[in-house]
Coordinates of C-alpha atoms in Angstrom, one line a residue:
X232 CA -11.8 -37.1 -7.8
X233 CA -10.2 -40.3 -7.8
X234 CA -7.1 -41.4 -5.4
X235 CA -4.9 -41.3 -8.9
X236 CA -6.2 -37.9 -9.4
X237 CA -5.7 -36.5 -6.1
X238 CA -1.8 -37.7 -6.4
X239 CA -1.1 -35.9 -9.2
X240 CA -3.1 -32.5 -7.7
X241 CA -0.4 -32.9 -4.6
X242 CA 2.3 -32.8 -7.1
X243 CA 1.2 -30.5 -9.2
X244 CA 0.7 -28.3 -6.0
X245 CA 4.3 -29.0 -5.2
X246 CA 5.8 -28.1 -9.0
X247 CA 3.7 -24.8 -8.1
X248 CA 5.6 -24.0 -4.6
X249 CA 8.8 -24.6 -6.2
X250 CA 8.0 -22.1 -9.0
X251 CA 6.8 -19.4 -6.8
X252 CA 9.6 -19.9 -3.7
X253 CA 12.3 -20.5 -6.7
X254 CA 13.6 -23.8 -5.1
X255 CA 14.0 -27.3 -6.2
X256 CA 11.0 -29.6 -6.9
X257 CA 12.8 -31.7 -4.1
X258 CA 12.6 -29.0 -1.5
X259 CA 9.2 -28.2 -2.7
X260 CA 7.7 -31.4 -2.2
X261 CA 8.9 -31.5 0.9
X262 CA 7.6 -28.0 2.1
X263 CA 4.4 -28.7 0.8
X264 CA 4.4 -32.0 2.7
X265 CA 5.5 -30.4 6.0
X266 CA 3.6 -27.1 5.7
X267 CA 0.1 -28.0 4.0
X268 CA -0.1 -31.7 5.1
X269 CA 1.5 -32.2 8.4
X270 CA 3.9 -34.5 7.4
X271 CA 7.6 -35.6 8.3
X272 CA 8.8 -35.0 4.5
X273 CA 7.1 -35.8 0.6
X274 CA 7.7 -39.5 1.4
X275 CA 5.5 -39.7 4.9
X276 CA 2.7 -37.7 2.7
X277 CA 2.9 -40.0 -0.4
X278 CA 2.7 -43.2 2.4
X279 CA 0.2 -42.1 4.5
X280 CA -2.1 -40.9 1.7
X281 CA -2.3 -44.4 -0.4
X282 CA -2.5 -45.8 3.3
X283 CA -5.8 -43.2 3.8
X284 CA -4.1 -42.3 7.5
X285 CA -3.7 -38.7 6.3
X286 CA -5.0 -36.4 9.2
X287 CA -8.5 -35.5 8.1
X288 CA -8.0 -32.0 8.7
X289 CA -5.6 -31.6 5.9
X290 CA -7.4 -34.0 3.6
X291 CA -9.4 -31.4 2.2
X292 CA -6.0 -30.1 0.3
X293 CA -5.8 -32.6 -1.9
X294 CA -8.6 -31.4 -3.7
X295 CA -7.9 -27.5 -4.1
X296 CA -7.3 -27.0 -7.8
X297 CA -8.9 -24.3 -10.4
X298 CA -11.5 -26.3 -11.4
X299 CA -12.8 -27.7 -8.0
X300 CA -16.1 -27.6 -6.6
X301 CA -17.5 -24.6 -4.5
X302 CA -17.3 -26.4 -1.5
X303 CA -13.7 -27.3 -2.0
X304 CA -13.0 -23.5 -2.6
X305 CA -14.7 -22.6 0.2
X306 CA -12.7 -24.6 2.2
X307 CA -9.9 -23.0 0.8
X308 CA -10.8 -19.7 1.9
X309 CA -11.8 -20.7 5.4
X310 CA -8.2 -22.3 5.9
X311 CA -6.3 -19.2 4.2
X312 CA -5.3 -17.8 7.6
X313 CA -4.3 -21.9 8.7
X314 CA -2.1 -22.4 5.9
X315 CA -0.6 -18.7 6.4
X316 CA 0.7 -19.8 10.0
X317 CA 1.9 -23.1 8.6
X318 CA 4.1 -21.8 6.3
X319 CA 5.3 -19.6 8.3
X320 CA 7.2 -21.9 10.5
X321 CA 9.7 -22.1 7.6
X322 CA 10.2 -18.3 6.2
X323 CA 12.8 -16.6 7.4
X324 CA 12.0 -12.7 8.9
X325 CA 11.4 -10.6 7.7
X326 CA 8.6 -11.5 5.4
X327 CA 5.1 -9.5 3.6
X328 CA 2.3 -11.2 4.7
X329 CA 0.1 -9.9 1.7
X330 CA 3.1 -11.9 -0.5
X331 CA 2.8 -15.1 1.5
X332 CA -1.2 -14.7 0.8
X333 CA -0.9 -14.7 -3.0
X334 CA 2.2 -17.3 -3.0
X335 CA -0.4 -20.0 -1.2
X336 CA -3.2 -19.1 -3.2
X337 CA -0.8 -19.6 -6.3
X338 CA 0.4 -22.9 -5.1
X339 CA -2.8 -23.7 -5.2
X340 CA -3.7 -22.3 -8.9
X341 CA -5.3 -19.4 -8.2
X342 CA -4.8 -15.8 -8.5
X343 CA -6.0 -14.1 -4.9
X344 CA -8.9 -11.5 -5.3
X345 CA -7.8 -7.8 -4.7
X346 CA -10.0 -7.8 -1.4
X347 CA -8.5 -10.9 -0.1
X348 CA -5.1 -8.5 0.0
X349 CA -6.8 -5.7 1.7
X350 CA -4.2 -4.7 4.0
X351 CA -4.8 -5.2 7.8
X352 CA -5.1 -1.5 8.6
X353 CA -7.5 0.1 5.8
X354 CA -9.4 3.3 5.7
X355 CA -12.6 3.8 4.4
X356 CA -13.5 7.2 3.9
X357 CA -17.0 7.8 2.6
X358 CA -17.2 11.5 3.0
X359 CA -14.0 13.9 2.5
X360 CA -14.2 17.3 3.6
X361 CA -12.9 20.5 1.6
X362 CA -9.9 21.7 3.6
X363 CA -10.4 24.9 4.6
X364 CA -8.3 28.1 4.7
X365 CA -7.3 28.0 0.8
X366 CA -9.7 29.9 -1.8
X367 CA -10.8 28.4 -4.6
X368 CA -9.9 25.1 -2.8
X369 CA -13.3 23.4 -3.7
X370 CA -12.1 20.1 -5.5
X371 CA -8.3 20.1 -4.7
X372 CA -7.5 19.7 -1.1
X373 CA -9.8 17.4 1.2
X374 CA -9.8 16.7 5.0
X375 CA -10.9 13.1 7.2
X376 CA -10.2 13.0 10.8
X377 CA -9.5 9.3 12.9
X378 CA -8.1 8.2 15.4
X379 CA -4.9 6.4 16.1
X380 CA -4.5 4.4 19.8
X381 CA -6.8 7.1 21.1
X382 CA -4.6 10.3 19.4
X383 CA -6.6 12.6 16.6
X384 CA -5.2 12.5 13.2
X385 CA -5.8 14.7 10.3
X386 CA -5.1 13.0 7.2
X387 CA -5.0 15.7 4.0
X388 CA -5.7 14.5 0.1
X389 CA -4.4 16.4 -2.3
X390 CA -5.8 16.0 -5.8
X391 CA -2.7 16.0 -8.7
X392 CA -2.3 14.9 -12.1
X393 CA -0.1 12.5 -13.1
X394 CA 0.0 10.3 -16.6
X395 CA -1.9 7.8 -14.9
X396 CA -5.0 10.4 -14.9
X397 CA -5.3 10.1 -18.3
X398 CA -6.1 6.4 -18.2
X399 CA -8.8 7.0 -20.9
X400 CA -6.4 8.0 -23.6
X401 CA -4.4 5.5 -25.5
X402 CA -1.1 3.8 -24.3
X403 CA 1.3 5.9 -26.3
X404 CA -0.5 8.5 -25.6
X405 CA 0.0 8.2 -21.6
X406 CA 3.5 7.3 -22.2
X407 CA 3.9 10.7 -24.6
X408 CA 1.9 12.5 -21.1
X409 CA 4.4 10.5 -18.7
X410 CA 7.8 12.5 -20.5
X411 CA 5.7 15.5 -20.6
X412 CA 5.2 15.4 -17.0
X413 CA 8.3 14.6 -15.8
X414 CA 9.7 18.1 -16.7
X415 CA 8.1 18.7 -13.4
X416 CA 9.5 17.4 -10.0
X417 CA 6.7 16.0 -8.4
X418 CA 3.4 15.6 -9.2
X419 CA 1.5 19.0 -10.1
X420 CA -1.9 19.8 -7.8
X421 CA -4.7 20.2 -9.7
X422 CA -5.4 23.5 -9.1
X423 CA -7.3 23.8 -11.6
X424 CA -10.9 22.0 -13.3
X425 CA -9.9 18.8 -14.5
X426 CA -11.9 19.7 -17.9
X427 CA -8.5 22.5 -18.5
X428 CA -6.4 19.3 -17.8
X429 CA -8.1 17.7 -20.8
X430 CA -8.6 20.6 -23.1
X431 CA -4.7 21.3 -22.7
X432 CA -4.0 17.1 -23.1
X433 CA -5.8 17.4 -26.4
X434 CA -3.9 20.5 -27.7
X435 CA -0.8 18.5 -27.0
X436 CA -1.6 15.6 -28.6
X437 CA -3.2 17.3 -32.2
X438 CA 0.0 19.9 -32.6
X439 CA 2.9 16.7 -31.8
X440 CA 5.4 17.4 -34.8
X441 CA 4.3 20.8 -35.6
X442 CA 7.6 22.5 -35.4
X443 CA 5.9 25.7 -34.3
X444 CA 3.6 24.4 -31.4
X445 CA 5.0 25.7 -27.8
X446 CA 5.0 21.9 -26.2
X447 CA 7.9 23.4 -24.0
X448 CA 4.8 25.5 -22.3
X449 CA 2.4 22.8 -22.5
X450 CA 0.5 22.6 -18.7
X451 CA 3.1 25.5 -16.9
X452 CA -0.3 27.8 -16.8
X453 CA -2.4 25.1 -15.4
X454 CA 0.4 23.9 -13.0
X455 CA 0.3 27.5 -11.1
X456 CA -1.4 28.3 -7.8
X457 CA -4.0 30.6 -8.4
X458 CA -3.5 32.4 -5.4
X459 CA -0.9 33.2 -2.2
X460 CA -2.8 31.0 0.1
X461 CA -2.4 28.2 -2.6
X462 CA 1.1 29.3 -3.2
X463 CA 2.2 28.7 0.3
X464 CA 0.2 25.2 0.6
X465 CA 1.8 23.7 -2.5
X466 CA 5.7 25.1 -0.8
X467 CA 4.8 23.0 2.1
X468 CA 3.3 19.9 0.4
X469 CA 6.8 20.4 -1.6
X470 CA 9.0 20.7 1.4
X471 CA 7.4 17.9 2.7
X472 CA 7.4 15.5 -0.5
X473 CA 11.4 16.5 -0.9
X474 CA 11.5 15.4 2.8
X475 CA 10.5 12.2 2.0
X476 CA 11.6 11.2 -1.2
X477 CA 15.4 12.5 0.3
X478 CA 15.0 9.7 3.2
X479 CA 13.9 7.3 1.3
X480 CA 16.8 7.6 -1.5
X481 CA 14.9 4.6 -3.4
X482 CA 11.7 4.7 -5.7
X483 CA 9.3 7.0 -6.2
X484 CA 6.7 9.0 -4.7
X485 CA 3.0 6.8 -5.4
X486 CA -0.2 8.8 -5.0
X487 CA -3.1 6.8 -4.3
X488 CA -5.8 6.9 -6.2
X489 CA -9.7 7.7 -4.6
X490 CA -12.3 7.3 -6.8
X491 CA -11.5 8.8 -9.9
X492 CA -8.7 11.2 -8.8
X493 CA -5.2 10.6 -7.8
X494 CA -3.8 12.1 -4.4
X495 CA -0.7 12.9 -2.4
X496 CA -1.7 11.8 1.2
X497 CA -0.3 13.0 4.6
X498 CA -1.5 13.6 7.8
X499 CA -0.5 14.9 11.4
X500 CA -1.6 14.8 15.2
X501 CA -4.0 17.4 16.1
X502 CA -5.6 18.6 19.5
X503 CA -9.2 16.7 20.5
X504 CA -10.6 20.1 20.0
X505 CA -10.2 20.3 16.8
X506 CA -11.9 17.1 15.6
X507 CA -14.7 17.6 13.1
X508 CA -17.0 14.9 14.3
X509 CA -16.7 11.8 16.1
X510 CA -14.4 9.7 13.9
X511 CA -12.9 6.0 13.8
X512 CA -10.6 4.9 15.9
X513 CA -7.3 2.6 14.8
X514 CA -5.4 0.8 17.8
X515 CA -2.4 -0.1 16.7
X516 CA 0.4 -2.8 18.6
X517 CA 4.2 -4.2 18.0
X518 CA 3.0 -6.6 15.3
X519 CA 1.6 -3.7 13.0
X520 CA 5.1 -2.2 13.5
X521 CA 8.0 -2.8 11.2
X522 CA 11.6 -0.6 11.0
X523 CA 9.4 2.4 13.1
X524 CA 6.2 2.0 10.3
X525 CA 2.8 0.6 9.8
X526 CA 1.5 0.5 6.1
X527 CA -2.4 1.9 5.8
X528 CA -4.2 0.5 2.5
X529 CA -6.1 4.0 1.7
X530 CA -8.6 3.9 -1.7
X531 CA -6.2 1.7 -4.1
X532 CA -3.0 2.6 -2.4
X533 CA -1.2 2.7 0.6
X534 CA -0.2 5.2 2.7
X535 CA 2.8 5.3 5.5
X536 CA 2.7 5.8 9.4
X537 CA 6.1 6.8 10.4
X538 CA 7.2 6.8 13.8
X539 CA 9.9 8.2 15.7
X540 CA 10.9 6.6 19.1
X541 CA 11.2 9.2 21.7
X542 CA 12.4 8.9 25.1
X543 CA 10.8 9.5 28.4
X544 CA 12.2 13.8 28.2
X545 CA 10.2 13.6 25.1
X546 CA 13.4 14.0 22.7
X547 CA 13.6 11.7 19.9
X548 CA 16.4 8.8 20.1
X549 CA 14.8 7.1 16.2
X550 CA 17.7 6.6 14.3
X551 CA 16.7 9.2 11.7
X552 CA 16.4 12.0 14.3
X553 CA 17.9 14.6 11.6
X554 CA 15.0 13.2 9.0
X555 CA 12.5 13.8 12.2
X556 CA 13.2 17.1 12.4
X557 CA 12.9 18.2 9.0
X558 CA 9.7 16.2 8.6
X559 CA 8.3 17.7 11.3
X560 CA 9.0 21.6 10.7
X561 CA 7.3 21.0 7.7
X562 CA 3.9 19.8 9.5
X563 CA 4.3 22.7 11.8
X564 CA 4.1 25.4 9.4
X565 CA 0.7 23.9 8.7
X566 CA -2.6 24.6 10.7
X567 CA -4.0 22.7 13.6
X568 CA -0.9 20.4 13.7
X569 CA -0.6 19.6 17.6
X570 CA 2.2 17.4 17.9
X571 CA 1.1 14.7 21.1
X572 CA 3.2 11.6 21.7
X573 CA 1.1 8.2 20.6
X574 CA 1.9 5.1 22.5
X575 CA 2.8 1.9 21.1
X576 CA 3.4 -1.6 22.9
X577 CA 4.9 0.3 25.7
X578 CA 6.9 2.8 23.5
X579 CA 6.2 6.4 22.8
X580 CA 6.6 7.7 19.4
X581 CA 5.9 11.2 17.5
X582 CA 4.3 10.3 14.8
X583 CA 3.2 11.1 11.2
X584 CA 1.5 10.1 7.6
X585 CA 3.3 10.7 4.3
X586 CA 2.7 9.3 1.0
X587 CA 4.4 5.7 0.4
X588 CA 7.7 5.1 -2.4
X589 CA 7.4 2.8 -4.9
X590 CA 10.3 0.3 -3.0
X591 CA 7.1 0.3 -0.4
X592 CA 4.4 -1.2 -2.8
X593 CA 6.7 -3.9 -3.5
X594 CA 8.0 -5.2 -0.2
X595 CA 4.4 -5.2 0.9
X596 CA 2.7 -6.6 -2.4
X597 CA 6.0 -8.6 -4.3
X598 CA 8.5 -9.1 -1.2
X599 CA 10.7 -12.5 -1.8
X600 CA 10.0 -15.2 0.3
X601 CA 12.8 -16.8 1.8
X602 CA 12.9 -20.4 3.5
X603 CA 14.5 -21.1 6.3
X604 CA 17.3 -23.9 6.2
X605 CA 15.5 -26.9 7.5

């Protein structure tokens, strides 16, 4: 790439940062020069570059664009985490690090890979257990123990339907599904074969405007526990979504989708005993934490560790203490729950999983990114 070209690439990296930060090409430039370049402003960059003293460590930048070489790219990617701590020195707190990712990769003309975004604290669960205790539970509700900072978690996936299940039908015809479902207040367990789910989909779809079809009773059978042990798991998954979703006020409750399947995900503290097999362990510090929670990437979604400060009597002094109680006599009506204190960078917390809102995906995947005044 000649000298000409790699001027215009620096600009064209700057017209990009002002697009995605919304500021002024002015401010842009000289963000780009301070952040990505090491320099005093757009002027030292522009002077030190056609006078070839440009530090040789940020040379390299010049050249990231689309169409550049493998090496150049790869250079790219070993400097992500270099350019992350540069910029930060002029975002203002709080800030999504997954947003700051994509932001440089787009200043850059690219669009991150989903693994590059893979959040910091991830689960990979090969093998799910069936949870027992609930008949006729074989492909509904599924176990995985871990670990968190030495304490044993149970996290529990509930497989439910939601329009998004029916990904292999057309658009309108998830969007017919998606006012369907919503008669409903959350999203129904599937407590029953997914082939029903279909069968029942289909029947839908072929009577629409037949004036004598029952739609007001399309899915209420398959929507029913089969049984009182299912009955009184889907009250307390209920309980505990309302609990939630009430706290929250904003957004929606997300599953997260394993596999082929979506799933309502929560989890509690149990005793050591009761650990299923020797499991992962997460360890956890201040820098995970943010407002009393730690996002967990889980299959293609994200799942919530909320934390409630409690003090040294072991009563809790969070903020939310009325939400911590009703949270937490929810858990306690379920089995095994053993509620243990977990400590955190010196602080002890009760602590829980729940399923994430909507207003969660976005600060952590589309959060604005603010400069500070400089």
């Amino acid at each position: 790439m000649s000298k000409i070209n790699f001027s215009k690439n620096i600009y064209l990296q700057a017209k990009r940062a002002s697009k995605v930060f919304d500021i002024s090409l002015t401010k842009a430039k000289d963000l780009l020069a301070s952040a990505v370049y090491q320099c005093h402003n757009f002027d030292d960059l522009i002077s030190k570059f056609e006078s070839n003293s440009l530090k040789k460590s940020v040379f390299g930048y010049c050249q990231i664009e689309p169409s550049a070489s493998d090496d150049v790219k790869a250079f790219f990617e070993k400097n992500i985490d270099n350019l992350s701590c540069q910029f930060l020195k002029y975002l203002s707190a709080p800030y999504s690090h997954v947003a700051l990712i994509r932001a440089i990769y787009r200043i850059f003309g690219f669009e991150v890979r989903d693994e590059v975004l893979a959040v910091e604290s991830s689960f990979v669960f090969n093998e799910w257990k069936v949870y027992p205790g609930i008949k006729g539970n074989k492909h509904t509700v599924f176990f995985k123990d871990l670990m968190v900072n030495d304490i044993p978690y149970r996290i529990i996936a509930v497989n439910v339907v939601t329009p998004d299940s029916f990904r292999n039908h057309s658009a309108f015809e998830v969007q017919t599904l998606r006012d369907e479902l919503s008669k409903y207040r959350y999203a129904p367990i599937m407590w029953r074969d997914w082939n029903d789910w279909e069968d029942e989909a289909n029947t839908f779809f072929n009577t629409i405007g037949i004036g004598s079809a029952p739609h007001g009773e399309a899915f209420n059978k398959l929507v029913q526990p089969k049984n009182g042990q299912q009955e009184e798991f889907q009250f307390h998954l209920s309980n505990l979504i309302s609990s939630v979703a009430k706290e929250q006020v904003v957004g929606e409750i997300m599953p997260v989708q394993i596999g082929n399947y979506q799933y309502y995900v929560f989890g509690y503290p149990i005793s050591h005993e009761s650990l299923t097999e020797s499991t992962m362990n997460f360890y956890l510090s201040n820098e995970h934490i943010l407002n009393e929670r730690c996002v967990f990437g889980l299959g293609s979604g994200l799942i919530c560790f909320e934390l409630f400060e409690q003090s040294a009597e072991g009563t809790c002094i969070s903020d939310n203490i009325e939400y911590f109680a009703e949270f937490s006599g929810v858990f306690d009506c379920l089995k095994n729950v053993e509620f243990q204190p977990i400590t955190i960078g010196g602080k002890t917390y009760e602590a829980f999983f729940r399923p994430c809102m909507t207003i969660e995906y976005e600060r952590l995947y589309s959060s604005s990114l603010t400069l500070k005044e400089y």
